mmCIF file of C-alpha atoms in Angstrom:
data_model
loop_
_atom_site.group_PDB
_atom_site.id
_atom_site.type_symbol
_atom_site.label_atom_id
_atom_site.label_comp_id
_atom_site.label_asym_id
_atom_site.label_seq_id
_atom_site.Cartn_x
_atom_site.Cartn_y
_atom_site.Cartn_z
ATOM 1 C CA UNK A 242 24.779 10.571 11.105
ATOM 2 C CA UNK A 243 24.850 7.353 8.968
ATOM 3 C CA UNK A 244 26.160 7.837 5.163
ATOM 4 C CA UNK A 245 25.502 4.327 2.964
ATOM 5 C CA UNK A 246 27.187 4.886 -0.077
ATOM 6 C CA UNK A 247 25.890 2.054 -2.967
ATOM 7 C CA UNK A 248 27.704 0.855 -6.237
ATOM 8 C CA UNK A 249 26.898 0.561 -9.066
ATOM 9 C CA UNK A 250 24.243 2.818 -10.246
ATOM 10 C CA UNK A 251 23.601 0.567 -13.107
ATOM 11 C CA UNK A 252 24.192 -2.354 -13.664
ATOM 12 C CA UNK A 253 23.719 -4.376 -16.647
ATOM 13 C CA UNK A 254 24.030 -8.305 -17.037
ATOM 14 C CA UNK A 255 23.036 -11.235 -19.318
ATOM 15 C CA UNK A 256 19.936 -12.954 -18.160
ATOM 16 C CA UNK A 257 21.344 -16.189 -16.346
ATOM 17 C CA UNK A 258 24.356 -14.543 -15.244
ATOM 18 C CA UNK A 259 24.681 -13.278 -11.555
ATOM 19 C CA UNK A 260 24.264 -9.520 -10.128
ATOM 20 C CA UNK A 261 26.172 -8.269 -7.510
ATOM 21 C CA UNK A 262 25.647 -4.554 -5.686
ATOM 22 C CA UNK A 263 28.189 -3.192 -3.437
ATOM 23 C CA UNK A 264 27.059 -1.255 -0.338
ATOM 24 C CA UNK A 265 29.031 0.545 2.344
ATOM 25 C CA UNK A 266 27.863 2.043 5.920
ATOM 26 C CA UNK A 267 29.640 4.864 8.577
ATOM 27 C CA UNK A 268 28.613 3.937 11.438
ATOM 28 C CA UNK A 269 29.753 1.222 13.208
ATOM 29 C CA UNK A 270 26.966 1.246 15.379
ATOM 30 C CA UNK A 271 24.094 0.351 12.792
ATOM 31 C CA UNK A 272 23.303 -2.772 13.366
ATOM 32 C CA UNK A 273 20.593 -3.563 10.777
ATOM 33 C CA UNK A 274 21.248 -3.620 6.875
ATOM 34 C CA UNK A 275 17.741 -4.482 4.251
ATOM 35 C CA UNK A 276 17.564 -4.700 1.225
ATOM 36 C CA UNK A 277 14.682 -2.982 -0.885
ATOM 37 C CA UNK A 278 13.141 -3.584 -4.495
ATOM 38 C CA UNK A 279 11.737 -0.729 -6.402
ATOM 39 C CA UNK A 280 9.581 -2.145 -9.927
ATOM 40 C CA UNK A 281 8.850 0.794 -11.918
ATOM 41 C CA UNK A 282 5.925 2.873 -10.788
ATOM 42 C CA UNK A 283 6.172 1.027 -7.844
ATOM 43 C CA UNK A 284 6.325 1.076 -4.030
ATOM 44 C CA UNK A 285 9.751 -0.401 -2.571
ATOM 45 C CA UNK A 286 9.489 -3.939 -0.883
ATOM 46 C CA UNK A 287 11.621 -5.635 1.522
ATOM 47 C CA UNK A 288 13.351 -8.526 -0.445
ATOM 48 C CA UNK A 289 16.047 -9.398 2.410
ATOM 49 C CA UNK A 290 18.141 -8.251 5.213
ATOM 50 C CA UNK A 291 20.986 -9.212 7.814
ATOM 51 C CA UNK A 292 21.268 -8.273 11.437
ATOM 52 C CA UNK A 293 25.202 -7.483 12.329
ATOM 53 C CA UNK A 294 25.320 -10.461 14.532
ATOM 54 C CA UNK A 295 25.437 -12.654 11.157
ATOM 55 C CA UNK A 296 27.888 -12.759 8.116
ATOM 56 C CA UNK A 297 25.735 -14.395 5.372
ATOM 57 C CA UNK A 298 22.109 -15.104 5.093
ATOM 58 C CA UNK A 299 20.609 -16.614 1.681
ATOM 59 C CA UNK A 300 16.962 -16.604 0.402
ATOM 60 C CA UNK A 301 16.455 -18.695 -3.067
ATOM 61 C CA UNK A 302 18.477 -17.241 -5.779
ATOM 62 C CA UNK A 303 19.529 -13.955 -3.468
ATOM 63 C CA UNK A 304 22.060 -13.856 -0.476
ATOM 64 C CA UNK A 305 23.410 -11.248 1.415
ATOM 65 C CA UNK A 306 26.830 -10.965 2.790
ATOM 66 C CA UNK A 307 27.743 -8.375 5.686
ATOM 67 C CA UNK A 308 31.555 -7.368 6.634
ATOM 68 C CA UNK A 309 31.313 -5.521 9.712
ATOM 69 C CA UNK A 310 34.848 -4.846 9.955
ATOM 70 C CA UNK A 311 35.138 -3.549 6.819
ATOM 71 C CA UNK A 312 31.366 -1.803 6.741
ATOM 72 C CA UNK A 313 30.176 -3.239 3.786
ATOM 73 C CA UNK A 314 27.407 -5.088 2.771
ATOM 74 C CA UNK A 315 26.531 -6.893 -0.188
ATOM 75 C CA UNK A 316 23.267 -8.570 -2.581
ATOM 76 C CA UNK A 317 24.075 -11.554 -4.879
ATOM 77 C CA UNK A 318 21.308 -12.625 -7.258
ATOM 78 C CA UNK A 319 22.162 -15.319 -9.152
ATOM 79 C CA UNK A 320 20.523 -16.984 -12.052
ATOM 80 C CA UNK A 321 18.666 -13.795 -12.814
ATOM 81 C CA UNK A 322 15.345 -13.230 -14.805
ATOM 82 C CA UNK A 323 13.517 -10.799 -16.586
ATOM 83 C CA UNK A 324 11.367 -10.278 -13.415
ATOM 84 C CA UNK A 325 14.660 -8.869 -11.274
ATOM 85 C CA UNK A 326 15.066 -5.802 -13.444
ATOM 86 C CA UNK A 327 14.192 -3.527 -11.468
ATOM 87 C CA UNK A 328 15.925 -0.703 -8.521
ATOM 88 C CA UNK A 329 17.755 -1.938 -5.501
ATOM 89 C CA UNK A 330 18.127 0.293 -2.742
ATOM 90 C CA UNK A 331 20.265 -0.649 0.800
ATOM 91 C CA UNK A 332 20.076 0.692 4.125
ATOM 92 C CA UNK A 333 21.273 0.601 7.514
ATOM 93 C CA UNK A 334 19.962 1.600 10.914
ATOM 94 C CA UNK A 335 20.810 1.836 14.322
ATOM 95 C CA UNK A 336 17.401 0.438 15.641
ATOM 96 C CA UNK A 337 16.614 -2.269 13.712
ATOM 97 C CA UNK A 338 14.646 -0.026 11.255
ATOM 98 C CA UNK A 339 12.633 1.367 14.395
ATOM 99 C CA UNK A 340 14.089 5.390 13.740
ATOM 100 C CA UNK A 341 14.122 5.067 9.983
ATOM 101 C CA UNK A 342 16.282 3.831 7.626
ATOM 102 C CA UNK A 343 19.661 5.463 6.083
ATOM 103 C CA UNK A 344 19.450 4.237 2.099
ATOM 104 C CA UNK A 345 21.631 3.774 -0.597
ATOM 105 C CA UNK A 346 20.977 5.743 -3.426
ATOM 106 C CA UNK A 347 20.114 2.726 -5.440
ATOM 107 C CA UNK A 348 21.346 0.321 -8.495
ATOM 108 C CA UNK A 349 19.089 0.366 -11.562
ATOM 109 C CA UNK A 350 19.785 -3.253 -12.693
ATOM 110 C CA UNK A 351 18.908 -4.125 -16.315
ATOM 111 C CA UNK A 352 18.619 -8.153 -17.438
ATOM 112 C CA UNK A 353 19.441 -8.250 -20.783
ATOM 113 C CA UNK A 354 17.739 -11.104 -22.882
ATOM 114 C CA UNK B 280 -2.002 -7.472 4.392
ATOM 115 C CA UNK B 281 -0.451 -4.458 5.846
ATOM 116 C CA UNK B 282 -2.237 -1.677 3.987
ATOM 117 C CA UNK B 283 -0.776 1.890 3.604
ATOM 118 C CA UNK B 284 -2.522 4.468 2.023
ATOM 119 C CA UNK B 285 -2.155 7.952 1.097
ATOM 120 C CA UNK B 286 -4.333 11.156 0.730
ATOM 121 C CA UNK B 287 -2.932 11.909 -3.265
ATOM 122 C CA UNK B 288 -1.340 9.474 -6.137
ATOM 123 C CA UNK B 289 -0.779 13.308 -7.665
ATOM 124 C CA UNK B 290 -0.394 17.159 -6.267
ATOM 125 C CA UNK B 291 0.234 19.957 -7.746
ATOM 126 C CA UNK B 292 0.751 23.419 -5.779
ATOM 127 C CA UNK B 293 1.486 26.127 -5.718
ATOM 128 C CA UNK B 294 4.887 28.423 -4.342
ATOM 129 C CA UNK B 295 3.722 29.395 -0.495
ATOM 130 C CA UNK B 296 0.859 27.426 -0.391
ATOM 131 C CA UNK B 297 0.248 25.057 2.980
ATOM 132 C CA UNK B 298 0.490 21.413 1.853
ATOM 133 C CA UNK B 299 -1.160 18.384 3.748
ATOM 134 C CA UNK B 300 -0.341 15.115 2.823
ATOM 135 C CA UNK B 301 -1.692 12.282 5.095
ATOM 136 C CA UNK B 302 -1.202 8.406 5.371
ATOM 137 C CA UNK B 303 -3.232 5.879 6.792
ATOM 138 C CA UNK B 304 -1.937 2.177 8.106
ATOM 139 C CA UNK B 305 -4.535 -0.206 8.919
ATOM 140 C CA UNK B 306 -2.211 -2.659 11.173
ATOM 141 C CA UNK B 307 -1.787 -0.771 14.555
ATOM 142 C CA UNK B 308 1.496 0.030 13.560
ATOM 143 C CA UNK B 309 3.104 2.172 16.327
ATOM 144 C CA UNK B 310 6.352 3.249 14.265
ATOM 145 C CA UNK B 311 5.499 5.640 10.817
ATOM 146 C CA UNK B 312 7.998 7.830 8.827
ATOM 147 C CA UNK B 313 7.851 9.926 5.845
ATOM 148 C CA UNK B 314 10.513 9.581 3.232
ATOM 149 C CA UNK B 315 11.115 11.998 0.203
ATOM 150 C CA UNK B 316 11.975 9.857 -3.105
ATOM 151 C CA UNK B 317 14.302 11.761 -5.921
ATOM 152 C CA UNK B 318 16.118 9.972 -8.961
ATOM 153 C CA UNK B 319 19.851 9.653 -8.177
ATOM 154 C CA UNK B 320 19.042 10.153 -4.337
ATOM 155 C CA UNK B 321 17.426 7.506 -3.305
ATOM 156 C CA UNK B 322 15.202 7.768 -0.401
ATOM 157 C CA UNK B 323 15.234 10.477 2.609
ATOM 158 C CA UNK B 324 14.248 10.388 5.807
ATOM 159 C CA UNK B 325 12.169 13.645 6.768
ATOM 160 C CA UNK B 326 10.254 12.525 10.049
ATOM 161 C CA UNK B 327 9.018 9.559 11.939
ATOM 162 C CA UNK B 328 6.617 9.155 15.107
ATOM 163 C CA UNK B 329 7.033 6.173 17.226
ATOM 164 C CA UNK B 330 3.493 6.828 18.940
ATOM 165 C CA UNK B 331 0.582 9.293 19.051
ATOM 166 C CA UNK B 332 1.523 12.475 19.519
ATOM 167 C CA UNK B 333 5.418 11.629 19.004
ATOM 168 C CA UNK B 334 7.698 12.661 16.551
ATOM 169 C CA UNK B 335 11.843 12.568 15.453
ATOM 170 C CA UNK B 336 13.376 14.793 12.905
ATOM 171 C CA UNK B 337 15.189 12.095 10.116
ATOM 172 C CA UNK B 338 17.710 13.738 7.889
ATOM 173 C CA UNK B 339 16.199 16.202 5.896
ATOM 174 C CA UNK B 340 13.041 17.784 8.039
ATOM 175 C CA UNK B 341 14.009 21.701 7.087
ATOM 176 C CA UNK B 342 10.720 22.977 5.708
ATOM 177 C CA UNK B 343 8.200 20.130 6.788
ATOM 178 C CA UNK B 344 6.790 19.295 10.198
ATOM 179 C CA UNK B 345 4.206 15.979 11.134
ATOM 180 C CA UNK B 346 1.159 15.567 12.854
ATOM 181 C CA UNK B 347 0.028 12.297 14.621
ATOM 182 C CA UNK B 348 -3.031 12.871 16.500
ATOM 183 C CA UNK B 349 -4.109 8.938 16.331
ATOM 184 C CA UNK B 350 -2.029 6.235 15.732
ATOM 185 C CA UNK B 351 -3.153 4.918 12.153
ATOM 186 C CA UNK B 352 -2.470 8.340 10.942
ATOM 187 C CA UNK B 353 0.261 10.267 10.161
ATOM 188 C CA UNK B 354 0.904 13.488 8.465
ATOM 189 C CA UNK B 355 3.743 15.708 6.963
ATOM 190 C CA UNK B 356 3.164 19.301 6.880
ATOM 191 C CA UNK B 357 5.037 21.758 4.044
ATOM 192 C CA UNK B 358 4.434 25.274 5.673
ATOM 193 C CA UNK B 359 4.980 27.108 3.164
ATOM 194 C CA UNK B 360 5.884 24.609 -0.224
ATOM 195 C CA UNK B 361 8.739 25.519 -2.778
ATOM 196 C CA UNK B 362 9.898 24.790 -5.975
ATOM 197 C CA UNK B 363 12.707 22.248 -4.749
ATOM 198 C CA UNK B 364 10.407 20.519 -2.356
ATOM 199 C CA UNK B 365 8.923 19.066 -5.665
ATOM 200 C CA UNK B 366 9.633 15.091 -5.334
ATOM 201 C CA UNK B 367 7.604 11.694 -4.452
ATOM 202 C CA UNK B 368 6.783 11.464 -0.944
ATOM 203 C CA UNK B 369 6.172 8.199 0.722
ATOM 204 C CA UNK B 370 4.895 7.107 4.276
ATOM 205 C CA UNK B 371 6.153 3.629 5.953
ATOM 206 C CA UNK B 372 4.853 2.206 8.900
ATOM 207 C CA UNK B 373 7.472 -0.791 10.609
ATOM 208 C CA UNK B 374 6.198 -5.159 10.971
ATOM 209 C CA UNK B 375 6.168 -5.940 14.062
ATOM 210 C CA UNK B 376 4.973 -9.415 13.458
ATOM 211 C CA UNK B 377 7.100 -12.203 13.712
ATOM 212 C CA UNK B 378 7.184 -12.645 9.966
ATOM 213 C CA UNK B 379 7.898 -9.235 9.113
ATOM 214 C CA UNK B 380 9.845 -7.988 12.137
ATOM 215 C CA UNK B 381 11.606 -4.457 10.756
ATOM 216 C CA UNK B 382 10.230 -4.413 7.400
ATOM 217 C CA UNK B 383 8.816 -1.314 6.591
ATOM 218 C CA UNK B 384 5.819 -1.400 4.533
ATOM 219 C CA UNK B 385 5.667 1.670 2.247
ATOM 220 C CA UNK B 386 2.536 3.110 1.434
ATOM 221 C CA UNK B 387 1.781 4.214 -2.915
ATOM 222 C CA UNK B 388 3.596 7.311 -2.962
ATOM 223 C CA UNK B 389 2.435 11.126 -3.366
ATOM 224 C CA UNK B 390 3.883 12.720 -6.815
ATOM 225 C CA UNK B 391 3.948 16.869 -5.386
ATOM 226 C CA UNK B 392 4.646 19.543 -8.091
ATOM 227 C CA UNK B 393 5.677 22.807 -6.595
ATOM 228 C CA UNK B 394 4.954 25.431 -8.976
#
């Protein structure tokens, strides 16, 4: 089955500076890679994903960048705020999400004032 | 809104004991799955229906089976609960909406304590 391996666990930056978590996938044939935000106490929400048919997709202050050669995938929040501390999980699937969702074991970022 | 709900914020049971714990979706959602949440681990797929009456083994589903007798509910069965089946459980059902296509909407989360 799919293994997504995710880096760093923490992660720890200057408010204003930019974030960047590290994610990489087994199977070549996943085909769908989100990205979800845990606040504490929380339920996880989507916050952005890429299909494999596209290399970069941007949202606002976070992008996403997807190597399928390679199998790695990648969040960029730049700019950050108080408001993005918080736990970022990946994921990949086959299906488009449809039979689940293989995650990350997720980055507790930390915006330091 | 997509609205998920679930049976219990908090659970405690006992070693042996049958444990029900049920979601509810309110957006005639066909897909539903039941993750297991534990720190360091991130989240597990146990099981996931993609109608009534249908359901896929995820990852993990040793020790749990699902119910789905109509389609805005869907519910994971322990048999017989143990001490390391003590973790946050939470039910997603999957957009199909144009503005949420894939997104999985997660529902509050179930705290279980195996004793």
């Amino acid at each position: 089955g799919e293994n997504v391996e995710q880096h760093p666990s923490t992660l720890s930056v200057q408010e204003g500076d930019s974030a960047v978590i590290k994610c990489t996938y087994s199977d070549s044939a996943s085909n769908y890679f989100p990205w979800y935000k845990q606040e504490l106490g929380k339920r996880p929400q989507l916050i952005i994903d890429i299909r494999s048919n596209v290399g970069e997709k941007k949202d606002q202050r976070i992008a996403v960048t997807l190597n399928k050669t390679a199998k790695h995938f990648s969040l960029h929040i730049t700019e950050t705020q108080p408001e993005d501390s918080a736990v970022y999980f990946c994921a990949a699937s086959r299906g488009g999400g449809a039979d689940g969702l293989t995650f990350g074991k997720g980055t507790h970022l930390i915006i330091q004032p | 809104d997509v609205k998920v709900t679930q049976s219990s914020r908090y659970l405690v049971k006992r070693t042996g004991e049958k444990v029900f714990l049920e979601c509810v979706q309110d957006m005639d959602h066909e897909n539903m799955f039941w993750y297991r949440q534990d720190p360091g681990l991130g989240l597990r797929l146990i099981y996931f229906s993609y109608d009534v009456k249908m359901k896929e083994k995820g990852d993990i589903p040793e020790g749990y089976s699902v119910s789905r007798e109509k389609k805005e509910r869907f519910s994971l069965i322990l048999e017989s609960a143990s001490t390391n089946q003590t973790s946050m459980y939470l039910c997603a059902t999957l957009g199909v909406l144009a503005s949420s296509y894939n997104e999985q909407f997660f529902g509050p989360g179930t705290r279980l304590t195996v004793l």
